[in-house]
Amino acid sequence: MAIKVAVTGFGGRMGRALAEALKLAQQSGKAQLSAAIVRPGSSLVGADAGEVAGTGRNGLAIVDSLEQADFDVLIDFTAPQVSIDNAAYCAANGKGIVIGTTGFDPEQKVQMLSAADKTPLCFASNFSTGVNLCFNLLETAARVLGDEVDIEIVEAHHRHKVDAPSGTALSMGEVVAETLGRDLQKVAVYGREGQTGARERETIGFATVRGGDVVGEHTVSFFADGERVEITHKASSRLAFANGAVRAAAWLNGRAAGHYDMRDVLALK
Ligand code: NAD
């Protein structure tokens, strides 16, 4: 039977992409949109979810609280404090949760992940298959090129993005740092200006570009003397993230409580 998936942040960019992904999943009988949730007091409350998302009328009235929603798994691409509260709600009510929100500070991340003690929770800074494949390629590159290279990460996103560097860029930095036995908190350099001094080998540099409607681009460069390896991912549609999140929701349903990520879903570990 198709699992019932609720989407919160339904009025947002990812909310609409998730509506499209769930329509495709419904056609194959894997999952279906069972509730659409928006921020409390939104003018969208009561409107037809399919009409708002542009996927065709579906008779599902938009609501503004989880208490009014019927679902097996919640998909949440909203904001850090909202996701923390939603994860606690799912843990208390025996529901699975897929979280794509980024921009958690370290304390918020611990708080959000604590729900995984009681319920299955899948958190990923990027739900696209390509980026998760890139994580494995980055591990290989870091292992082979090791301490002989300078590593720099450049990311670009649309003008509306509110956090920087992107959660995906940070995850890429974590994969590389972990493979090389470095602590990202200690070696990360977030932008450079003025008299910075020469580059130290163990640092991992981040640079951020914002503008237009760029969905998401990431390049990790490994600079050696005489050659350079670049691993690049370019997303051209939010459906890449939405399809991954829906796949994660179907995979999560019925699992034991625990903290999973997209590499678990794709069996890339
Ligand atoms: P957006 O601003 O378009 O959408 C967020 C939506 O959440 C808004 O419509 C807002 O009204 C809604 N919201 C706020 N509080 C709420 C509440 N209490 N209940 C219900 N809805 C509420 O942003 P977006 O581009 O859709 O991105 C959302 C988040 O997802 C960001 O953190 C972004 O970085 C992240 N993101 C992650 C991935 C990934 O693959 N993990 C991909 C894209 C975006």
mmCIF file of C-alpha atoms and ligand atoms in Angstrom:
data_model
loop_
_atom_site.group_PDB
_atom_site.id
_atom_site.type_symbol
_atom_site.label_atom_id
_atom_site.label_comp_id
_atom_site.label_asym_id
_atom_site.label_seq_id
_atom_site.Cartn_x
_atom_site.Cartn_y
_atom_site.Cartn_z
ATOM 1 C CA MET A 1 0.000 0.000 0.000
ATOM 2 C CA ALA A 2 1.227 3.523 -0.771
ATOM 3 C CA ILE A 3 2.605 5.223 2.325
ATOM 4 C CA LYS A 4 0.979 8.445 3.481
ATOM 5 C CA VAL A 5 3.383 11.361 3.276
ATOM 6 C CA ALA A 6 2.775 14.804 4.763
ATOM 7 C CA VAL A 7 4.737 17.789 3.469
ATOM 8 C CA THR A 8 5.360 20.807 5.669
ATOM 9 C CA GLY A 9 6.665 24.075 4.267
ATOM 10 C CA PHE A 10 4.197 23.305 1.465
ATOM 11 C CA GLY A 11 4.058 26.935 0.318
ATOM 12 C CA GLY A 12 7.843 27.082 -0.220
ATOM 13 C CA ARG A 13 10.038 26.302 -3.212
ATOM 14 C CA MET A 14 10.786 22.758 -2.037
ATOM 15 C CA GLY A 15 7.190 22.223 -0.878
ATOM 16 C CA ARG A 16 5.979 22.667 -4.442
ATOM 17 C CA ALA A 17 8.701 20.434 -5.869
ATOM 18 C CA LEU A 18 7.722 17.773 -3.299
ATOM 19 C CA ALA A 19 4.095 17.973 -4.446
ATOM 20 C CA GLU A 20 5.279 17.214 -7.992
ATOM 21 C CA ALA A 21 7.524 14.344 -6.839
ATOM 22 C CA LEU A 22 4.679 12.839 -4.792
ATOM 23 C CA LYS A 23 2.346 13.014 -7.768
ATOM 24 C CA LEU A 24 4.852 10.904 -9.724
ATOM 25 C CA ALA A 25 5.246 8.513 -6.755
ATOM 26 C CA GLN A 26 1.475 8.142 -6.505
ATOM 27 C CA GLN A 27 1.308 7.056 -10.148
ATOM 28 C CA SER A 28 3.704 4.211 -9.334
ATOM 29 C CA GLY A 29 1.815 3.363 -6.107
ATOM 30 C CA LYS A 30 4.780 3.997 -3.791
ATOM 31 C CA ALA A 31 3.685 7.040 -1.821
ATOM 32 C CA GLN A 32 0.973 9.661 -1.804
ATOM 33 C CA LEU A 33 0.528 13.166 -0.446
ATOM 34 C CA SER A 34 -1.778 12.834 2.572
ATOM 35 C CA ALA A 35 -1.388 16.305 4.133
ATOM 36 C CA ALA A 36 -0.004 19.693 3.142
ATOM 37 C CA ILE A 37 1.095 21.951 5.990
ATOM 38 C CA VAL A 38 2.010 25.644 5.890
ATOM 39 C CA ARG A 39 3.136 28.135 8.550
ATOM 40 C CA PRO A 40 0.464 29.034 11.113
ATOM 41 C CA GLY A 41 -1.920 31.753 9.922
ATOM 42 C CA SER A 42 -0.857 31.500 6.258
ATOM 43 C CA SER A 43 -3.397 32.718 3.717
ATOM 44 C CA LEU A 44 -3.046 29.301 2.003
ATOM 45 C CA VAL A 45 -4.906 27.476 4.815
ATOM 46 C CA GLY A 46 -8.024 25.770 3.432
ATOM 47 C CA ALA A 47 -6.933 26.069 -0.221
ATOM 48 C CA ASP A 48 -6.716 22.937 -2.396
ATOM 49 C CA ALA A 49 -3.151 21.582 -2.091
ATOM 50 C CA GLY A 50 -2.946 20.339 -5.680
ATOM 51 C CA GLU A 51 -4.203 23.621 -7.059
ATOM 52 C CA VAL A 52 -1.650 25.620 -5.017
ATOM 53 C CA ALA A 53 1.202 23.353 -6.117
ATOM 54 C CA GLY A 54 0.094 23.386 -9.751
ATOM 55 C CA THR A 55 -0.268 19.592 -9.874
ATOM 56 C CA GLY A 56 -4.063 19.605 -10.397
ATOM 57 C CA ARG A 57 -6.940 19.686 -7.881
ATOM 58 C CA ASN A 58 -6.696 16.819 -5.392
ATOM 59 C CA GLY A 59 -9.352 17.626 -2.763
ATOM 60 C CA LEU A 60 -6.767 17.958 0.026
ATOM 61 C CA ALA A 61 -7.265 21.142 2.078
ATOM 62 C CA ILE A 62 -4.048 22.809 3.279
ATOM 63 C CA VAL A 63 -3.683 22.927 7.115
ATOM 64 C CA ASP A 64 -1.355 24.826 9.444
ATOM 65 C CA SER A 65 -0.510 22.274 12.157
ATOM 66 C CA LEU A 66 0.736 18.692 12.363
ATOM 67 C CA GLU A 67 -2.151 17.846 14.724
ATOM 68 C CA GLN A 68 -4.547 18.218 11.786
ATOM 69 C CA ALA A 69 -2.462 15.996 9.483
ATOM 70 C CA ASP A 70 -2.804 12.243 8.842
ATOM 71 C CA PHE A 71 0.516 10.653 7.774
ATOM 72 C CA ASP A 72 3.075 7.849 8.155
ATOM 73 C CA VAL A 73 6.126 9.995 7.346
ATOM 74 C CA LEU A 74 6.595 13.778 7.392
ATOM 75 C CA ILE A 75 8.874 15.526 4.877
ATOM 76 C CA ASP A 76 10.195 18.805 6.263
ATOM 77 C CA PHE A 77 12.117 21.440 4.257
ATOM 78 C CA THR A 78 11.455 24.572 6.334
ATOM 79 C CA ALA A 79 13.702 26.309 8.883
ATOM 80 C CA PRO A 80 15.858 24.991 11.776
ATOM 81 C CA GLN A 81 13.563 25.731 14.744
ATOM 82 C CA VAL A 82 10.501 24.474 12.841
ATOM 83 C CA SER A 83 12.279 21.182 12.024
ATOM 84 C CA ILE A 84 13.414 20.748 15.652
ATOM 85 C CA ASP A 85 9.795 21.094 16.853
ATOM 86 C CA ASN A 86 8.473 18.808 14.092
ATOM 87 C CA ALA A 87 11.067 16.120 14.860
ATOM 88 C CA ALA A 88 10.012 16.187 18.537
ATOM 89 C CA TYR A 89 6.347 15.880 17.474
ATOM 90 C CA CYS A 90 7.118 12.877 15.239
ATOM 91 C CA ALA A 91 9.170 11.216 18.001
ATOM 92 C CA ALA A 92 6.280 11.639 20.462
ATOM 93 C CA ASN A 93 3.720 10.300 17.983
ATOM 94 C CA GLY A 94 5.564 7.374 16.381
ATOM 95 C CA LYS A 95 5.923 8.948 12.915
ATOM 96 C CA GLY A 96 8.964 8.860 10.645
ATOM 97 C CA ILE A 97 10.510 12.157 9.530
ATOM 98 C CA VAL A 98 12.667 13.199 6.562
ATOM 99 C CA ILE A 99 14.449 16.528 7.158
ATOM 100 C CA GLY A 100 16.073 18.547 4.380
ATOM 101 C CA THR A 101 16.267 21.882 6.195
ATOM 102 C CA THR A 102 19.779 23.367 6.388
ATOM 103 C CA GLY A 103 21.370 26.105 8.505
ATOM 104 C CA PHE A 104 21.265 24.351 11.924
ATOM 105 C CA ASP A 105 23.931 25.571 14.367
ATOM 106 C CA PRO A 106 25.766 22.708 16.150
ATOM 107 C CA GLU A 107 23.486 22.879 19.218
ATOM 108 C CA GLN A 108 20.320 22.918 17.102
ATOM 109 C CA LYS A 109 21.585 19.938 15.116
ATOM 110 C CA VAL A 110 22.038 17.879 18.306
ATOM 111 C CA GLN A 111 18.542 18.895 19.443
ATOM 112 C CA MET A 112 16.965 17.967 16.087
ATOM 113 C CA LEU A 113 18.802 14.620 15.878
ATOM 114 C CA SER A 114 17.784 13.635 19.428
ATOM 115 C CA ALA A 115 14.366 12.680 18.000
ATOM 116 C CA ALA A 116 16.135 9.744 16.291
ATOM 117 C CA ASP A 117 16.325 7.993 19.691
ATOM 118 C CA LYS A 118 12.577 7.394 19.428
ATOM 119 C CA THR A 119 11.703 7.415 15.724
ATOM 120 C CA PRO A 120 13.310 6.803 12.314
ATOM 121 C CA LEU A 121 14.759 10.127 11.110
ATOM 122 C CA CYS A 122 16.522 10.731 7.793
ATOM 123 C CA PHE A 123 18.484 13.989 7.633
ATOM 124 C CA ALA A 124 20.546 15.067 4.648
ATOM 125 C CA SER A 125 21.871 18.445 3.603
ATOM 126 C CA ASN A 126 21.283 17.286 0.025
ATOM 127 C CA PHE A 127 18.819 14.615 -1.132
ATOM 128 C CA SER A 128 19.964 14.351 -4.757
ATOM 129 C CA THR A 129 21.416 11.039 -5.910
ATOM 130 C CA GLY A 130 24.258 12.839 -7.707
ATOM 131 C CA VAL A 131 25.497 14.735 -4.663
ATOM 132 C CA ASN A 132 25.432 11.596 -2.537
ATOM 133 C CA LEU A 133 27.453 9.795 -5.198
ATOM 134 C CA CYS A 134 29.851 12.786 -5.089
ATOM 135 C CA PHE A 135 30.363 12.180 -1.338
ATOM 136 C CA ASN A 136 31.775 8.740 -2.196
ATOM 137 C CA LEU A 137 33.933 10.188 -5.013
ATOM 138 C CA LEU A 138 35.247 12.812 -2.567
ATOM 139 C CA GLU A 139 36.229 10.113 -0.085
ATOM 140 C CA THR A 140 38.215 8.348 -2.804
ATOM 141 C CA ALA A 141 39.859 11.578 -4.005
ATOM 142 C CA ALA A 142 40.827 12.630 -0.474
ATOM 143 C CA ARG A 143 42.225 9.176 0.306
ATOM 144 C CA VAL A 144 44.336 9.044 -2.881
ATOM 145 C CA LEU A 145 45.480 12.684 -3.003
ATOM 146 C CA GLY A 146 45.770 13.045 0.779
ATOM 147 C CA ASP A 147 48.043 15.690 2.234
ATOM 148 C CA GLU A 148 49.730 16.481 -1.118
ATOM 149 C CA VAL A 149 46.967 18.867 -2.232
ATOM 150 C CA ASP A 150 45.211 22.123 -1.284
ATOM 151 C CA ILE A 151 41.443 21.596 -0.986
ATOM 152 C CA GLU A 152 38.936 24.350 -1.776
ATOM 153 C CA ILE A 153 35.128 24.233 -2.024
ATOM 154 C CA VAL A 154 33.084 26.726 -4.074
ATOM 155 C CA GLU A 155 29.278 26.775 -4.098
ATOM 156 C CA ALA A 156 26.644 28.878 -5.881
ATOM 157 C CA HIS A 157 22.905 29.264 -5.138
ATOM 158 C CA HIS A 158 19.938 31.498 -5.983
ATOM 159 C CA ARG A 159 19.586 34.952 -4.432
ATOM 160 C CA HIS A 160 16.927 33.843 -1.879
ATOM 161 C CA LYS A 161 19.123 31.366 0.015
ATOM 162 C CA VAL A 162 19.502 32.503 3.645
ATOM 163 C CA ASP A 163 22.422 30.383 4.964
ATOM 164 C CA ALA A 164 26.063 30.191 3.843
ATOM 165 C CA PRO A 165 28.054 28.212 3.039
ATOM 166 C CA SER A 166 25.406 25.734 1.919
ATOM 167 C CA GLY A 167 24.715 22.665 4.035
ATOM 168 C CA THR A 168 25.922 20.575 1.081
ATOM 169 C CA ALA A 169 29.260 22.442 0.925
ATOM 170 C CA LEU A 170 29.704 21.830 4.650
ATOM 171 C CA SER A 171 28.855 18.129 4.253
ATOM 172 C CA MET A 172 31.408 17.888 1.433
ATOM 173 C CA GLY A 173 33.983 19.532 3.712
ATOM 174 C CA GLU A 174 33.118 17.097 6.502
ATOM 175 C CA VAL A 175 33.555 14.062 4.229
ATOM 176 C CA VAL A 176 36.968 15.280 3.065
ATOM 177 C CA ALA A 177 38.126 16.333 6.559
ATOM 178 C CA GLU A 178 36.997 13.058 8.120
ATOM 179 C CA THR A 179 38.761 11.004 5.434
ATOM 180 C CA LEU A 180 41.980 12.948 6.118
ATOM 181 C CA GLY A 181 41.651 12.767 9.923
ATOM 182 C CA ARG A 182 41.137 16.538 10.248
ATOM 183 C CA ASP A 183 38.576 18.397 12.385
ATOM 184 C CA LEU A 184 36.571 20.631 10.028
ATOM 185 C CA GLN A 185 35.777 23.066 12.847
ATOM 186 C CA LYS A 186 39.515 23.705 13.181
ATOM 187 C CA VAL A 187 40.626 23.686 9.530
ATOM 188 C CA ALA A 188 37.735 25.425 7.735
ATOM 189 C CA VAL A 189 38.408 28.900 6.293
ATOM 190 C CA TYR A 190 35.182 30.728 5.382
ATOM 191 C CA GLY A 191 36.217 33.363 2.831
ATOM 192 C CA ARG A 192 39.420 35.426 2.664
ATOM 193 C CA GLU A 193 40.085 39.150 2.714
ATOM 194 C CA GLY A 194 43.079 41.431 3.309
ATOM 195 C CA GLN A 195 46.497 40.231 4.517
ATOM 196 C CA THR A 196 45.631 36.559 4.925
ATOM 197 C CA GLY A 197 49.190 35.181 4.823
ATOM 198 C CA ALA A 198 50.155 32.161 2.745
ATOM 199 C CA ARG A 199 47.770 29.216 2.566
ATOM 200 C CA GLU A 200 48.330 26.468 5.107
ATOM 201 C CA ARG A 201 48.119 22.969 3.624
ATOM 202 C CA GLU A 202 45.630 21.452 6.092
ATOM 203 C CA THR A 203 43.052 24.228 5.729
ATOM 204 C CA ILE A 204 39.874 23.603 3.713
ATOM 205 C CA GLY A 205 38.634 26.798 2.068
ATOM 206 C CA PHE A 206 34.986 27.679 1.362
ATOM 207 C CA ALA A 207 33.742 30.352 -1.055
ATOM 208 C CA THR A 208 30.095 31.308 -1.603
ATOM 209 C CA VAL A 209 28.382 32.818 -4.650
ATOM 210 C CA ARG A 210 24.728 34.020 -4.566
ATOM 211 C CA GLY A 211 22.597 35.179 -7.460
ATOM 212 C CA GLY A 212 19.709 34.690 -9.863
ATOM 213 C CA ASP A 213 17.885 31.370 -9.909
ATOM 214 C CA VAL A 214 20.835 28.956 -9.514
ATOM 215 C CA VAL A 215 19.359 25.769 -7.968
ATOM 216 C CA GLY A 216 22.693 24.599 -6.526
ATOM 217 C CA GLU A 217 26.268 24.120 -7.787
ATOM 218 C CA HIS A 218 29.248 22.713 -5.876
ATOM 219 C CA THR A 219 32.860 22.167 -6.887
ATOM 220 C CA VAL A 220 35.537 20.649 -4.690
ATOM 221 C CA SER A 221 39.034 21.236 -6.094
ATOM 222 C CA PHE A 222 42.131 19.288 -5.119
ATOM 223 C CA PHE A 223 45.104 21.446 -6.189
ATOM 224 C CA ALA A 224 48.433 19.597 -6.564
ATOM 225 C CA ASP A 225 51.651 20.928 -8.066
ATOM 226 C CA GLY A 226 51.259 20.298 -11.804
ATOM 227 C CA GLU A 227 47.653 19.067 -11.825
ATOM 228 C CA ARG A 228 44.217 19.595 -10.340
ATOM 229 C CA VAL A 229 41.208 17.355 -9.775
ATOM 230 C CA GLU A 230 37.728 18.915 -9.607
ATOM 231 C CA ILE A 231 34.559 17.145 -8.540
ATOM 232 C CA THR A 232 31.490 19.147 -9.571
ATOM 233 C CA HIS A 233 27.765 18.711 -9.125
ATOM 234 C CA LYS A 234 25.180 20.972 -10.752
ATOM 235 C CA ALA A 235 21.481 20.727 -9.905
ATOM 236 C CA SER A 236 19.187 22.157 -12.576
ATOM 237 C CA SER A 237 15.828 21.350 -10.923
ATOM 238 C CA ARG A 238 14.553 21.043 -7.331
ATOM 239 C CA LEU A 239 12.931 17.784 -8.441
ATOM 240 C CA ALA A 240 16.371 16.185 -7.946
ATOM 241 C CA PHE A 241 16.079 16.891 -4.191
ATOM 242 C CA ALA A 242 12.329 16.245 -3.994
ATOM 243 C CA ASN A 243 12.488 12.824 -5.700
ATOM 244 C CA GLY A 244 15.299 11.842 -3.309
ATOM 245 C CA ALA A 245 13.320 12.966 -0.261
ATOM 246 C CA VAL A 246 10.259 10.977 -1.390
ATOM 247 C CA ARG A 247 12.470 7.925 -1.960
ATOM 248 C CA ALA A 248 13.871 8.434 1.576
ATOM 249 C CA ALA A 249 10.329 8.632 3.020
ATOM 250 C CA ALA A 250 9.346 5.316 1.398
ATOM 251 C CA TRP A 251 12.610 3.702 2.574
ATOM 252 C CA LEU A 252 12.182 5.051 6.136
ATOM 253 C CA ASN A 253 8.639 3.797 6.666
ATOM 254 C CA GLY A 254 8.640 0.837 9.078
ATOM 255 C CA ARG A 255 12.382 1.102 9.971
ATOM 256 C CA ALA A 256 13.681 0.996 13.526
ATOM 257 C CA ALA A 257 14.244 4.296 15.335
ATOM 258 C CA GLY A 258 17.591 5.805 14.356
ATOM 259 C CA HIS A 259 19.461 8.519 12.507
ATOM 260 C CA TYR A 260 19.791 7.741 8.795
ATOM 261 C CA ASP A 261 21.007 9.808 5.838
ATOM 262 C CA MET A 262 20.625 9.677 2.066
ATOM 263 C CA ARG A 263 23.706 7.506 1.686
ATOM 264 C CA ASP A 264 21.909 4.856 3.802
ATOM 265 C CA VAL A 265 18.857 5.145 1.527
ATOM 266 C CA LEU A 266 21.003 4.704 -1.609
ATOM 267 C CA ALA A 267 23.138 1.914 -0.039
ATOM 268 C CA LEU A 268 26.266 4.007 -0.694
ATOM 269 C CA LYS A 269 27.904 3.238 2.673
HETATM 270 P P1 NAD B 1 11.387 28.507 1.138
HETATM 271 O O1 NAD B 1 11.637 29.736 1.977
HETATM 272 O O2 NAD B 1 10.896 28.673 -0.256
HETATM 273 O O3 NAD B 1 10.343 27.550 1.915
HETATM 274 C C1 NAD B 1 10.274 27.365 3.311
HETATM 275 C C2 NAD B 1 8.791 27.340 3.667
HETATM 276 O O4 NAD B 1 8.639 26.945 5.039
HETATM 277 C C3 NAD B 1 8.115 28.719 3.519
HETATM 278 O O5 NAD B 1 7.003 28.594 2.651
HETATM 279 C C4 NAD B 1 7.674 29.056 4.944
HETATM 280 O O6 NAD B 1 6.457 29.775 4.980
HETATM 281 C C5 NAD B 1 7.501 27.638 5.518
HETATM 282 N N1 NAD B 1 7.401 27.604 6.979
HETATM 283 C C6 NAD B 1 8.013 28.401 7.895
HETATM 284 N N2 NAD B 1 7.605 28.058 9.145
HETATM 285 C C7 NAD B 1 6.725 27.033 9.011
HETATM 286 C C8 NAD B 1 5.943 26.273 9.936
HETATM 287 N N3 NAD B 1 6.006 26.494 11.248
HETATM 288 N N4 NAD B 1 5.158 25.291 9.438
HETATM 289 C C9 NAD B 1 5.070 25.068 8.121
HETATM 290 N N5 NAD B 1 5.770 25.767 7.194
HETATM 291 C C10 NAD B 1 6.576 26.737 7.638
HETATM 292 O O7 NAD B 1 12.745 27.674 1.168
HETATM 293 P P2 NAD B 1 13.174 26.433 0.273
HETATM 294 O O8 NAD B 1 14.015 26.899 -0.865
HETATM 295 O O9 NAD B 1 11.977 25.577 -0.020
HETATM 296 O O10 NAD B 1 14.159 25.684 1.277
HETATM 297 C C11 NAD B 1 13.720 25.257 2.563
HETATM 298 C C12 NAD B 1 14.904 24.625 3.310
HETATM 299 O O11 NAD B 1 15.340 23.447 2.628
HETATM 300 C C13 NAD B 1 16.136 25.536 3.409
HETATM 301 O O12 NAD B 1 16.762 25.302 4.658
HETATM 302 C C14 NAD B 1 17.018 25.032 2.269
HETATM 303 O O13 NAD B 1 18.381 25.303 2.457
HETATM 304 C C15 NAD B 1 16.726 23.562 2.338
HETATM 305 N N6 NAD B 1 17.012 22.785 1.118
HETATM 306 C C16 NAD B 1 17.552 21.558 1.297
HETATM 307 C C17 NAD B 1 17.758 20.731 0.216
HETATM 308 C C18 NAD B 1 18.255 19.319 0.469
HETATM 309 O O14 NAD B 1 18.386 18.536 -0.490
HETATM 310 N N7 NAD B 1 18.492 18.933 1.727
HETATM 311 C C19 NAD B 1 17.453 21.176 -1.075
HETATM 312 C C20 NAD B 1 16.890 22.442 -1.241
HETATM 313 C C21 NAD B 1 16.661 23.247 -0.130
#
